[in-house]
CSV table of C-alpha atoms and ligand atoms in Angstrom, one decimal:
chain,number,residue,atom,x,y,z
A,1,UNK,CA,-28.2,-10.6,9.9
A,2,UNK,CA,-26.0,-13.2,10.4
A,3,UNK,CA,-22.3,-12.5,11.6
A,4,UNK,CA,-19.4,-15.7,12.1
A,5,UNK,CA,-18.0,-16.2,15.4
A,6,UNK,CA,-15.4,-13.4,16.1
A,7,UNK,CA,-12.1,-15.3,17.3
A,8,UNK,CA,-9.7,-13.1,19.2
A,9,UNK,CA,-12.7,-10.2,20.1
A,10,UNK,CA,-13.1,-11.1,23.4
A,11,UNK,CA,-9.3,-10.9,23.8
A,12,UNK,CA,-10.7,-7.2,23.9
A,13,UNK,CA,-10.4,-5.5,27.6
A,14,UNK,CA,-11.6,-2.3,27.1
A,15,UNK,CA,-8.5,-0.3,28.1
A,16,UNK,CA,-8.6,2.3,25.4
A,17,UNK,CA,-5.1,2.1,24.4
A,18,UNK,CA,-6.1,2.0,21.1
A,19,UNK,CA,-7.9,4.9,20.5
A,20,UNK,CA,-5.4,7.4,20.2
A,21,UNK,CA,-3.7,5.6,18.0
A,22,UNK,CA,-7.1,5.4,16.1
A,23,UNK,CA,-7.3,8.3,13.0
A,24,UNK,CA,-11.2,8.3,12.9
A,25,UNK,CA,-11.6,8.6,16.4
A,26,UNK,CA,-9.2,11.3,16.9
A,27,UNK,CA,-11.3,13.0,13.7
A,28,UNK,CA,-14.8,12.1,14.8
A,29,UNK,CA,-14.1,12.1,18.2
A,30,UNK,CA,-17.0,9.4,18.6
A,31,UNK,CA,-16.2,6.1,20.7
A,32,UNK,CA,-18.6,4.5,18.2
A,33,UNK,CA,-15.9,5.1,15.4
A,34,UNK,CA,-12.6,4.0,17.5
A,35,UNK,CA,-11.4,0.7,17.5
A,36,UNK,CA,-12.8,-0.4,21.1
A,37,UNK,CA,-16.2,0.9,20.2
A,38,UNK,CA,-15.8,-0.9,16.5
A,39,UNK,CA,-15.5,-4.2,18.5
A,40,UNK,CA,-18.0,-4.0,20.3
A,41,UNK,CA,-20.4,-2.9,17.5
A,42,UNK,CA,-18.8,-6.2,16.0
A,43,UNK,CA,-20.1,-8.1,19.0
A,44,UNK,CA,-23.2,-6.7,19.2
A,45,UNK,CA,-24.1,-7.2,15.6
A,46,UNK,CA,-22.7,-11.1,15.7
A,47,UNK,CA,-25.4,-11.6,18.9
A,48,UNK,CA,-28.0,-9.7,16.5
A,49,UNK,CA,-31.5,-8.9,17.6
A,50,UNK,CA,-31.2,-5.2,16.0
A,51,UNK,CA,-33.8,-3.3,14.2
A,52,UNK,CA,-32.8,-2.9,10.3
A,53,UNK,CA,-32.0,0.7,10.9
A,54,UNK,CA,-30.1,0.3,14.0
A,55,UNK,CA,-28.0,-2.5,12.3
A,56,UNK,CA,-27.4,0.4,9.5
A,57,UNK,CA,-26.6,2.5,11.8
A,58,UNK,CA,-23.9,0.2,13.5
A,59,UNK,CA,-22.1,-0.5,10.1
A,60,UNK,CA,-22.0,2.8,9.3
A,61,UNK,CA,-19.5,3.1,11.7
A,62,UNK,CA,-17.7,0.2,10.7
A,63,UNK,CA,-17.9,1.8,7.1
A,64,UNK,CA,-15.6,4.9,8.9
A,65,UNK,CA,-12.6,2.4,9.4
A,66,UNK,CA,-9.5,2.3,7.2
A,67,UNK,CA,-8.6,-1.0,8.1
A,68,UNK,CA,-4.9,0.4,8.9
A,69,UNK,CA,-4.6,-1.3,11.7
A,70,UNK,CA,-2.9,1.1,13.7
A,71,UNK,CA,-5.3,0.3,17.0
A,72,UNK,CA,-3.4,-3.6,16.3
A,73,UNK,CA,0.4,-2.0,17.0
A,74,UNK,CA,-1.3,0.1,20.1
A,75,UNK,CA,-3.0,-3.1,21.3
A,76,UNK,CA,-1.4,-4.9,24.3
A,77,UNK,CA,-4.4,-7.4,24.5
A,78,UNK,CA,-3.1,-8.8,20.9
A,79,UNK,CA,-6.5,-8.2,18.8
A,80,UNK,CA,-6.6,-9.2,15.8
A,81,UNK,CA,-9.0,-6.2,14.3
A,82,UNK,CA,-8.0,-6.8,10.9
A,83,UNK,CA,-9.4,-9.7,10.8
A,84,UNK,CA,-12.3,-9.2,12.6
A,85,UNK,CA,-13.0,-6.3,10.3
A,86,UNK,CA,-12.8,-8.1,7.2
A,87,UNK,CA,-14.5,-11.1,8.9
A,88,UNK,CA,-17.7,-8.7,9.6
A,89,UNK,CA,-17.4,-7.0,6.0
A,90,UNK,CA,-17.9,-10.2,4.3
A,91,UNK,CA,-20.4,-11.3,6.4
A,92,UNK,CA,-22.7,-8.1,6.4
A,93,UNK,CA,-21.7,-7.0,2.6
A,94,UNK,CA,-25.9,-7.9,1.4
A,95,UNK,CA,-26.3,-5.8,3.9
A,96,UNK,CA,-24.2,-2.9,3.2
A,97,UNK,CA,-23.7,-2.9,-0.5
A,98,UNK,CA,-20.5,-1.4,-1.7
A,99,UNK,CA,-20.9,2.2,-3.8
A,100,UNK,CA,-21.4,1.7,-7.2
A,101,UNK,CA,-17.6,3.2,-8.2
A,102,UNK,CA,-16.6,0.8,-5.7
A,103,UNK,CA,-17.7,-2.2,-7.2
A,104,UNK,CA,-17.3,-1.4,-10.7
A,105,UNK,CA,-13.3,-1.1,-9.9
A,106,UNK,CA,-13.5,-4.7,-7.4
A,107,UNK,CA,-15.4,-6.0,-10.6
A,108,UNK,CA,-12.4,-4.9,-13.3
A,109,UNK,CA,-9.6,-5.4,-11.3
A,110,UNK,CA,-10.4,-9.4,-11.0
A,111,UNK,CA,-10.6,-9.2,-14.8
A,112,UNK,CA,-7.5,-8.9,-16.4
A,113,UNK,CA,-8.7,-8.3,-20.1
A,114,UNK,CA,-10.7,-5.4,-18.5
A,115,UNK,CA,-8.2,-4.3,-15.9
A,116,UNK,CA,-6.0,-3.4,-19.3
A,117,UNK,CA,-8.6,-1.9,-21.2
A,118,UNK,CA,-9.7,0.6,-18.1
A,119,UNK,CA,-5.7,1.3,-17.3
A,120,UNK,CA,-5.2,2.2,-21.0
A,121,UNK,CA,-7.7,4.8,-20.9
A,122,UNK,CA,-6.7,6.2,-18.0
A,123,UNK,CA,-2.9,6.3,-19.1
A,124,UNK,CA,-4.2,8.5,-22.1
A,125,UNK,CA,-6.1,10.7,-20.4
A,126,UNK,CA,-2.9,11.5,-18.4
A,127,UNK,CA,-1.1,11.6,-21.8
A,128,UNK,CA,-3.4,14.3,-23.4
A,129,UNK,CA,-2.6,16.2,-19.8
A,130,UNK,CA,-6.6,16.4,-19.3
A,131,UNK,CA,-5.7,15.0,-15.6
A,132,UNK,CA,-3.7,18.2,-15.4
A,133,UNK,CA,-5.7,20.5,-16.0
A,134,UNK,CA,-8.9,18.9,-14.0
A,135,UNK,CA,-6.3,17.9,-11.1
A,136,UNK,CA,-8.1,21.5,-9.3
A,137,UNK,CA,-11.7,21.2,-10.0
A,138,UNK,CA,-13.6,20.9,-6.5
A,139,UNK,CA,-14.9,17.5,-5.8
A,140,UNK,CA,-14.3,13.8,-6.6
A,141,UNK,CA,-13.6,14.6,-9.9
A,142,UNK,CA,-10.5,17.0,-9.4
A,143,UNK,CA,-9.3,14.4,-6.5
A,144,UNK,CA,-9.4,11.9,-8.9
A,145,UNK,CA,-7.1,13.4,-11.9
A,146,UNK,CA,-5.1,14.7,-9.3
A,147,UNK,CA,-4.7,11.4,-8.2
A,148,UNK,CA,-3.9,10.2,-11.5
A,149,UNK,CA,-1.4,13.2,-12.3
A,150,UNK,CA,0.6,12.0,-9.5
A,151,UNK,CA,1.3,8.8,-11.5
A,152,UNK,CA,3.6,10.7,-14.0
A,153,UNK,CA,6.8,10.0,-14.3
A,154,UNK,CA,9.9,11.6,-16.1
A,155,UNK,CA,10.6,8.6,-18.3
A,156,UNK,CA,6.4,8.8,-19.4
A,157,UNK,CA,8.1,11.8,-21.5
A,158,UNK,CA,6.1,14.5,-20.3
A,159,UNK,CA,6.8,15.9,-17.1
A,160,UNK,CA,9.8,16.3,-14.4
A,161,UNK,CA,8.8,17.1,-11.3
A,162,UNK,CA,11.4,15.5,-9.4
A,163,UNK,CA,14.3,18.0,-8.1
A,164,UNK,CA,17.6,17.1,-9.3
A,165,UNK,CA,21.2,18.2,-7.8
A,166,UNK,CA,22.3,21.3,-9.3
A,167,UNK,CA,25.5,20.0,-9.6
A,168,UNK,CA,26.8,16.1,-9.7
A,169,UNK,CA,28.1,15.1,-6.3
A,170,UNK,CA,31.9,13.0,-5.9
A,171,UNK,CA,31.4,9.4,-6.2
A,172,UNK,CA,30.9,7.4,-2.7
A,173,UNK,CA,32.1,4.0,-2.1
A,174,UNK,CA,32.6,1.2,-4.5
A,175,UNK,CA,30.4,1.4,-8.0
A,176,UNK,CA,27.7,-0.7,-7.6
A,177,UNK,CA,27.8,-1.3,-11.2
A,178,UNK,CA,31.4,-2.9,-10.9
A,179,UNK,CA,30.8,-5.7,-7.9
A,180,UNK,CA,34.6,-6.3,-6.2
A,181,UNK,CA,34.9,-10.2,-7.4
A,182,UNK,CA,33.9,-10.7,-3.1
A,183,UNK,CA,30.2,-9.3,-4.0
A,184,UNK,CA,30.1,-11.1,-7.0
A,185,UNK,CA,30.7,-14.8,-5.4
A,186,UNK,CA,28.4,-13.0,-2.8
A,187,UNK,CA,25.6,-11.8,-5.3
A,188,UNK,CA,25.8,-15.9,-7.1
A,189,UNK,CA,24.6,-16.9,-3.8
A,190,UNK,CA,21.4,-14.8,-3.5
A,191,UNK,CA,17.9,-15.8,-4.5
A,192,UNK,CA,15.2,-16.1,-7.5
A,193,UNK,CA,13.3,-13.4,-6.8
A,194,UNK,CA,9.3,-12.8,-8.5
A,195,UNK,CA,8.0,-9.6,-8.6
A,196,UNK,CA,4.0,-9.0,-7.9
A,197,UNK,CA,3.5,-6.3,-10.9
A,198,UNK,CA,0.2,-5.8,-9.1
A,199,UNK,CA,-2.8,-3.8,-10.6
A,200,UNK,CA,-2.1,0.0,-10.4
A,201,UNK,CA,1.7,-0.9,-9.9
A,202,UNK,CA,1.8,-2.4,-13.5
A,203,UNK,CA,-1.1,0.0,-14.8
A,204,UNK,CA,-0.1,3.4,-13.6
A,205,UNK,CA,3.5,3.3,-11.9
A,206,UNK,CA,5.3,0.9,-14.2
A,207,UNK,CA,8.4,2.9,-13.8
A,208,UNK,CA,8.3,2.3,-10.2
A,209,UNK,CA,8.3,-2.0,-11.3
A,210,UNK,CA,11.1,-1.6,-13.3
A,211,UNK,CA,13.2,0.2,-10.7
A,212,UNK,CA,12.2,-2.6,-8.5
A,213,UNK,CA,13.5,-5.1,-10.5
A,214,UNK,CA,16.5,-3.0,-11.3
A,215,UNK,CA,17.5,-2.4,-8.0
A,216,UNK,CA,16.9,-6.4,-7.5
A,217,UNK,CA,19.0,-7.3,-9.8
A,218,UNK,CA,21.8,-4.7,-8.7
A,219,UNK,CA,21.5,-6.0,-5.4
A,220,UNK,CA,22.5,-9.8,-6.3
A,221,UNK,CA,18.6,-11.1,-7.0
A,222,UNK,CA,17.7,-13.0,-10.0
A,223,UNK,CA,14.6,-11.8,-11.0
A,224,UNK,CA,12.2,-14.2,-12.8
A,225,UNK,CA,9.0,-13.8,-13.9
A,226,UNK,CA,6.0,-15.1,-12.9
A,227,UNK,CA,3.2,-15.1,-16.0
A,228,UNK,CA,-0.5,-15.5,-14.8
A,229,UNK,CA,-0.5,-13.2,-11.8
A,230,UNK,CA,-3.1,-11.2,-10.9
A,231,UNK,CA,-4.6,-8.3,-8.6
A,232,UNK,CA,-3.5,-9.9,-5.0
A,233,UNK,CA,-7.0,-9.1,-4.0
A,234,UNK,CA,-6.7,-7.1,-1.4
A,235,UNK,CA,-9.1,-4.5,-2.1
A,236,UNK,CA,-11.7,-7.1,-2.3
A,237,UNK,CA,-10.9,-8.8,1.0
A,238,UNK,CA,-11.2,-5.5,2.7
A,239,UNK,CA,-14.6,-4.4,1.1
A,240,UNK,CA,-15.6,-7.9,2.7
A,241,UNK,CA,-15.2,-9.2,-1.2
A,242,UNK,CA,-14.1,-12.5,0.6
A,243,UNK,CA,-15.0,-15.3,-2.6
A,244,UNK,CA,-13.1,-12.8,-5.1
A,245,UNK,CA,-10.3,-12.1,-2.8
A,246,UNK,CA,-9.9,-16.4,-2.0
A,247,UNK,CA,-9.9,-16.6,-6.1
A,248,UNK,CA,-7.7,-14.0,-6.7
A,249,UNK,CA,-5.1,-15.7,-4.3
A,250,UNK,CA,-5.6,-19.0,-5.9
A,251,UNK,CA,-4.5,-17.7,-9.2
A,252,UNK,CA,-2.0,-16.0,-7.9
A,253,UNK,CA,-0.6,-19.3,-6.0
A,254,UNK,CA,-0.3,-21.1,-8.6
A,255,UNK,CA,1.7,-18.7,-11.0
A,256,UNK,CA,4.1,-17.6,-8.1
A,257,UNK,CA,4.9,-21.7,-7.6
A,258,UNK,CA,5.6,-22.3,-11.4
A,259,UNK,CA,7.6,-19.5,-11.2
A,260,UNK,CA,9.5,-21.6,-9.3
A,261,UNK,CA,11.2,-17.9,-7.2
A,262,UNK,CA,12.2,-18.6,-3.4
A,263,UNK,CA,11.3,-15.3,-3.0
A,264,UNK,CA,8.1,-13.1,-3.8
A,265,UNK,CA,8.7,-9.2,-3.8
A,266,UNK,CA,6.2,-6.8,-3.2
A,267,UNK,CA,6.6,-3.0,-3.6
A,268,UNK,CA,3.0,-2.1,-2.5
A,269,UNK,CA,2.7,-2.7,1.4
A,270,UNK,CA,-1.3,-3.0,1.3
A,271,UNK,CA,-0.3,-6.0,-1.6
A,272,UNK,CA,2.1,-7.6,0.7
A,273,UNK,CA,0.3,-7.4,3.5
A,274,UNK,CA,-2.4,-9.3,1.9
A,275,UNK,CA,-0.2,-11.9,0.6
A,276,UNK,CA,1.6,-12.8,3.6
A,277,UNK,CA,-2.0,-13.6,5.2
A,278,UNK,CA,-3.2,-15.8,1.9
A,279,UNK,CA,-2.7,-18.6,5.1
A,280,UNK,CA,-5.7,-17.3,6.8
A,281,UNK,CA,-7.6,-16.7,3.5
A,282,UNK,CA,-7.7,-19.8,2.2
A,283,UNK,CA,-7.5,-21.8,5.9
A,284,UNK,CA,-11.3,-23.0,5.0
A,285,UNK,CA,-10.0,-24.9,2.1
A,286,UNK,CA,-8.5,-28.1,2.5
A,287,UNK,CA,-7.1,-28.4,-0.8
A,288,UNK,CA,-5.1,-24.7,-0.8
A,289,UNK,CA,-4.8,-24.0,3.3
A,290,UNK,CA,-1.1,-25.8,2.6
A,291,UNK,CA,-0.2,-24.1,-0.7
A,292,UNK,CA,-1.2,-21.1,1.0
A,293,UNK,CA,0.9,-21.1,3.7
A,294,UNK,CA,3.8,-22.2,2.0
A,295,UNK,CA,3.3,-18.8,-0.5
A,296,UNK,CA,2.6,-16.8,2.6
A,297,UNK,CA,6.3,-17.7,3.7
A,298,UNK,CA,7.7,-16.6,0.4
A,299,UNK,CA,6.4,-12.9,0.2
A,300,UNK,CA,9.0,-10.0,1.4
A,301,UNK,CA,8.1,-6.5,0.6
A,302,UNK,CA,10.9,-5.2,-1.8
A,303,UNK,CA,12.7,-3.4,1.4
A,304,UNK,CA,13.3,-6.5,3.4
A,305,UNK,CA,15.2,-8.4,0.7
A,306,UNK,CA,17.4,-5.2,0.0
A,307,UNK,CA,18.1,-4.9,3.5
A,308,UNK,CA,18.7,-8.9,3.1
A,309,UNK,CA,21.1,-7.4,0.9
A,310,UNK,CA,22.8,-4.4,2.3
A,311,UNK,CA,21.7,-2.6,0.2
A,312,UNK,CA,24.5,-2.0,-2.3
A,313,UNK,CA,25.4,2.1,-1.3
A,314,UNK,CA,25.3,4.9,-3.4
A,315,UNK,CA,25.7,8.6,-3.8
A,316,UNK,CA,21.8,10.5,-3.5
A,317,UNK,CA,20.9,11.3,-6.9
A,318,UNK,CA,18.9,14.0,-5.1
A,319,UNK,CA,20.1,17.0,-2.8
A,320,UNK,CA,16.6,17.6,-2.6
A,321,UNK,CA,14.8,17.4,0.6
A,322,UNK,CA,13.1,14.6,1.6
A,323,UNK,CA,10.4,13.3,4.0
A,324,UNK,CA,9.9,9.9,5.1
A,325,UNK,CA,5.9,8.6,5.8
A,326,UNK,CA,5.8,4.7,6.9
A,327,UNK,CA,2.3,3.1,5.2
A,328,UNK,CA,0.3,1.7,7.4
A,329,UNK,CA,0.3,-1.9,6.2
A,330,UNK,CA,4.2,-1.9,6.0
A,331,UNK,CA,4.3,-0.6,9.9
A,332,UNK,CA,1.5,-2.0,11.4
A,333,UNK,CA,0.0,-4.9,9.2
A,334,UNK,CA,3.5,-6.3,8.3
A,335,UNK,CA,6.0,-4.7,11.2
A,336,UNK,CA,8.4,-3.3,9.2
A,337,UNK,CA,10.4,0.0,10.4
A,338,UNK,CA,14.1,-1.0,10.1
A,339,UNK,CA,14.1,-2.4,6.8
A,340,UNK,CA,12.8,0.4,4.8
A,341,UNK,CA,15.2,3.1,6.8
A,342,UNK,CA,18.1,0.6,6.0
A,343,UNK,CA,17.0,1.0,2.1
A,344,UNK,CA,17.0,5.2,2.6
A,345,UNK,CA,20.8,4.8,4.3
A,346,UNK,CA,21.7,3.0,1.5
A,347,UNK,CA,22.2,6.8,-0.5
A,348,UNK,CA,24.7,8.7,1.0
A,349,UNK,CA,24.2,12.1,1.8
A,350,UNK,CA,20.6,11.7,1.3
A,351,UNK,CA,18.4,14.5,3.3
A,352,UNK,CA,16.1,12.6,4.6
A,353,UNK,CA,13.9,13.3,7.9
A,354,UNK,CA,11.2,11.3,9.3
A,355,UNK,CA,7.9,13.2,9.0
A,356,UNK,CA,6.2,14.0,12.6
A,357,UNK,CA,3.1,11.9,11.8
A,358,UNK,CA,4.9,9.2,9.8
A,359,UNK,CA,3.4,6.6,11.7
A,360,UNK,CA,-0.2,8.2,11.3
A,361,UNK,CA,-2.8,7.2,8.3
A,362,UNK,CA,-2.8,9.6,5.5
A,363,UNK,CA,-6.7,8.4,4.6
A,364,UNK,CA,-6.0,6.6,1.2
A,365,UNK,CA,-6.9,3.2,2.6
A,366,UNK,CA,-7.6,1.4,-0.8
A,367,UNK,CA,-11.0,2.5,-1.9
A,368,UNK,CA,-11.8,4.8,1.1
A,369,UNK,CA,-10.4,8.0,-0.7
A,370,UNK,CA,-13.2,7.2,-3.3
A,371,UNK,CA,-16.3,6.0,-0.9
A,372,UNK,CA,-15.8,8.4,1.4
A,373,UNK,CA,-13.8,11.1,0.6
A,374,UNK,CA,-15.1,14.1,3.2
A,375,UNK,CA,-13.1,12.3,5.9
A,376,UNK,CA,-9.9,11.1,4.0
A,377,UNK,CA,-9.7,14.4,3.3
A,378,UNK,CA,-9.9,15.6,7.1
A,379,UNK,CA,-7.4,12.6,8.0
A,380,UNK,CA,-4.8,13.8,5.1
A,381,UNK,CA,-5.2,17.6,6.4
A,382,UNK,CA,-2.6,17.4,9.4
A,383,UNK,CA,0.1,15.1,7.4
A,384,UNK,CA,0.1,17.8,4.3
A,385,UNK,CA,0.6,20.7,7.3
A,386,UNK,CA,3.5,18.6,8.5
A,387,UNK,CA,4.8,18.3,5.1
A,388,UNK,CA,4.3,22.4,4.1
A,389,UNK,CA,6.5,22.7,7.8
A,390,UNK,CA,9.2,20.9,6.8
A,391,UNK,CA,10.0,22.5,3.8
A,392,UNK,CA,10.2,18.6,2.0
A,393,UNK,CA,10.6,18.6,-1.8
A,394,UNK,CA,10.2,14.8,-1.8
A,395,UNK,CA,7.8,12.7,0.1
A,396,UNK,CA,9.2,8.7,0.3
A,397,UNK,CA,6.6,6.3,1.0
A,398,UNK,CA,6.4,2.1,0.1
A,399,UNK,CA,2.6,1.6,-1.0
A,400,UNK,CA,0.7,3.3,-4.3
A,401,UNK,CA,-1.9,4.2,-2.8
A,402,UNK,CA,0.0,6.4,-0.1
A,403,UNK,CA,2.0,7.5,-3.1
A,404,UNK,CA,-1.0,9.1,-4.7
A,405,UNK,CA,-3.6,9.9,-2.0
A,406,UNK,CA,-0.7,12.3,-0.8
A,407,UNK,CA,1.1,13.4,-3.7
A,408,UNK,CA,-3.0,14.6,-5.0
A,409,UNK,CA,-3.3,16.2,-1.8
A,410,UNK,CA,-0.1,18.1,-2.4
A,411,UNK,CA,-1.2,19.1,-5.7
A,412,UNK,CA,-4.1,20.5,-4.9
A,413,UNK,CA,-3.3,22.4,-2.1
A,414,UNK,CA,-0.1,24.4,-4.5
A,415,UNK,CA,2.6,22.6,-2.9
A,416,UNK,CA,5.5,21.4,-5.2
A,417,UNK,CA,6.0,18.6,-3.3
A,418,UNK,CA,6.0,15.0,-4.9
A,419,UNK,CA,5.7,11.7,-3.9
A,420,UNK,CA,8.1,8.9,-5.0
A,421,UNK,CA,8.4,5.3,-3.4
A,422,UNK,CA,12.0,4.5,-2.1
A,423,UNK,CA,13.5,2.4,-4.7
A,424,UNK,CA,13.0,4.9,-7.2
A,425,UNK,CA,15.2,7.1,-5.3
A,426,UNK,CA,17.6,4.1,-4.6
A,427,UNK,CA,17.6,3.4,-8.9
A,428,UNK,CA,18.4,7.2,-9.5
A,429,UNK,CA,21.0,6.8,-7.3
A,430,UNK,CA,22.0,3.5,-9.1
A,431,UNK,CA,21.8,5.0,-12.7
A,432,UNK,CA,23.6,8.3,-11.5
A,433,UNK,CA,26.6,6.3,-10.1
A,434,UNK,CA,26.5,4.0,-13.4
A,435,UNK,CA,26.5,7.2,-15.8
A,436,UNK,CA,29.3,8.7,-14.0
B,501,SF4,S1,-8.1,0.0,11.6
B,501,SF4,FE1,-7.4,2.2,11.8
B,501,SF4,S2,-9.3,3.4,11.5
B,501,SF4,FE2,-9.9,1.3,11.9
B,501,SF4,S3,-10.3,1.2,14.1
B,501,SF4,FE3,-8.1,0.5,13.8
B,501,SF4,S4,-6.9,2.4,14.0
B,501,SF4,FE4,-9.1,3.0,13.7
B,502,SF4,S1,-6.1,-1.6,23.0
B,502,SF4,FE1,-6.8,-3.6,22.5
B,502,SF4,S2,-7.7,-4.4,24.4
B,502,SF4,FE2,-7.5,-2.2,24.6
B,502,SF4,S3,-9.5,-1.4,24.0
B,502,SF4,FE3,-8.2,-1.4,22.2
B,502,SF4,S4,-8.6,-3.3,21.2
B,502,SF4,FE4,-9.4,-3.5,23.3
């Protein structure tokens, strides 16, 4: 086996700060599957000299990681385990090949002709309500329409989950749909602002895209649009798909620039987090490490430019409770706390509490839910406890994949808890202060 140097590994010192801050060690309770004993698997493996079936055995437990980078925020030492990890996936990938579910969605996903035909069908089973109805069944299959059901939203015409007030609440503060003429000269000088539609953004949660934009635009952004786009190809990059995930970005360069937007907003943290490092993706490539770089520098997720903003307030359109998770690639890959809380203080009277765990991993972790779902599971168990304590209606959370890893765990476990992403509760509280 043949593994790259491993820059920044030996910035390692063994102090074990990590480790609690690690989900699969604090599930497995195995050093092999914390982030110390991870790097130095990774070490051992890039000196080589292993029998086939100890080699298996090492990537196994390299298999356990999320990649959410938690161990990186507990790190004083400043190791760079993300990329390490994704450095050692695509290096060992021949010999660790990826499930066969796993690859057939890395395979449609950089296919956009395909990506629409396979979202299609899966809108219309969650139209005919089959999701529904299978969302209990025991195993993958019942996770998986679960997952799905948790997509629905009120204005798909079929279901309304989310609690509304029982009666309207007084208007607060100035009507964002009415800018004084000060936030109008104000709102000339903001930016052009591209969204990434992304994959299961655009495919499953479009209502959550056009809230984005919505709340864009009411915040002073000009949105534009940016045709050609793609999956940010993130998932591949993580399942060591490193050739798909440099292509993807390449694609993706090249639309964002003719979209000619100073800005790039990203509502899906794992999506942003993988755009703001296209730099390191494409370093190897003279022709793109530049262009790279320069996109890189553009990309905000959705709550920084909002809190660029303000945000305009509003009145919650909600009275419902509400608990706040941080995803892991907003908190630890991108180090963003304060502008996501500053987009949840934007709605007055909003009852919102931080859950215990917030800064925990739920388990969803891109494909991980599906590959290796047994321990997902076991690392969503404590957050949906924490949720059931708190009495939440509403769980906020900034990535898609959070959105639905949890909101399926809710489901199947009876609570009628849902999961919504943070500008959707920032555009009811838009369109309840317009309709007023
Ligand atoms: S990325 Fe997450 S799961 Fe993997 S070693 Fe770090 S803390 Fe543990
Ligand atoms: S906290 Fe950093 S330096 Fe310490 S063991 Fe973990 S990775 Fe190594």
């Amino acid at each position: 086996m043949t593994v790259r140097g491993l820059p920044g590994a030996d910035l390692c010192v063994h102090c074990g700060f990590c480790t609690q801050a690690c989900p699969t060690y604090l599930t497995l309770d195995d050093e092999n599957d914390s982030p110390r004993g991870r790097i130095v698997l990774m070490k051992a493996l890039a000196k080589g000299g292993f029998s086939a079936e100890d080699e298996s055995l090492m990537l196994s437990h390299l298999d356990n990681c999320l990649g959410c980078r938690a161990c990186e925020t507990a790190c004083p030492s400043g190791v760079p385990y993300g990329e390490l990890l994704e450095a050692v996936r695509a290096d060992t990938l021949s010999q660790r090949p990826l499930q066969f579910v796993s690859r057939l969605i890395l395979f449609v996903f950089a296919r956009p002709a395909l990506l629409r035909l396979a979202m299609l069908k899966v809108r219309l089973i969650r139209a005919t309500g089959l999701s529904r109805l299978l969302a209990r069944m025991p195993g993958r299959l019942g996770i998986a329409c679960a997952t799905l059901e948790t997509t629905r939203r009120p204005s798909h015409g079929i279901e309304r989950r989310l609690p509304r007030p029982a009666v309207a609440r007084p208007a607060i503060g100035p009507d964002p749909a009415k800018p004084s003429p000060a936030a109008a000269r104000e709102a000339e000088a903001r930016a052009h602002v591209a969204v990434l539609t992304g994959c299961v953004m655009e495919g499953l949660l479009a209502p959550v895209n056009r809230a984005t934009e919505r709340v864009l635009s009411r915040n002073g952004y000009e949105v534009v649009s940016a045709p050609g786009q793609r999956c940010c190809g993130a998932l591949h990059a993580h399942a060591g798909q490193e050739a798909a995930a440099q292509e993807l970005a390449r694609i993706n360069i090249a639309a964002f620039e003719a979209s000619r937007a100073e800005f790039i907003a990203v509502n899906s943290a794992g999506c942003g987090a993988a755009m703001k490092e296209y730099g390191r993706l494409l370093a190897g490539s003279p022709e793109w490490r530049e262009r790279a770089m320069a996109m890189a520098a553009r990309v905000r997720d959705v709550s920084e430019l909002l809190a660029d903003a303000g945000p305009e307030p509003a009145a919650a359109a909600t009275d419902a409770a509400v608990a706040v998770d941080h995803p892991c690639h907003l908190l630890h890959a991108q180090r963003l706390s304060e502008p996501p809380a500053r987009v949840l203080a934007a709605m007055q009277g909003l009852n919102a509490r931080e859950l215990p765990d917030a800064v925990d991993c739920c388990g969803s972790a891109g494909l991980f839910s599906l590959a290796q779902p047994g321990l997902s599971q076991r690392i969503l168990a404590p957050k949906l406890e924490n949720i059931r304590k708190c009495g939440a209606s509403v769980v906020v959370t900034g990535n898609p994949g959070c959105m639905m890893h949890i909101g399926a765990g809710l489901l199947r476990s009876g609570s009628p808890a849902v999961t919504r992403h943070p500008v959707e509760l920032l555009d009811d509280a838009y369109s309840a202060r317009s309709a007023q």
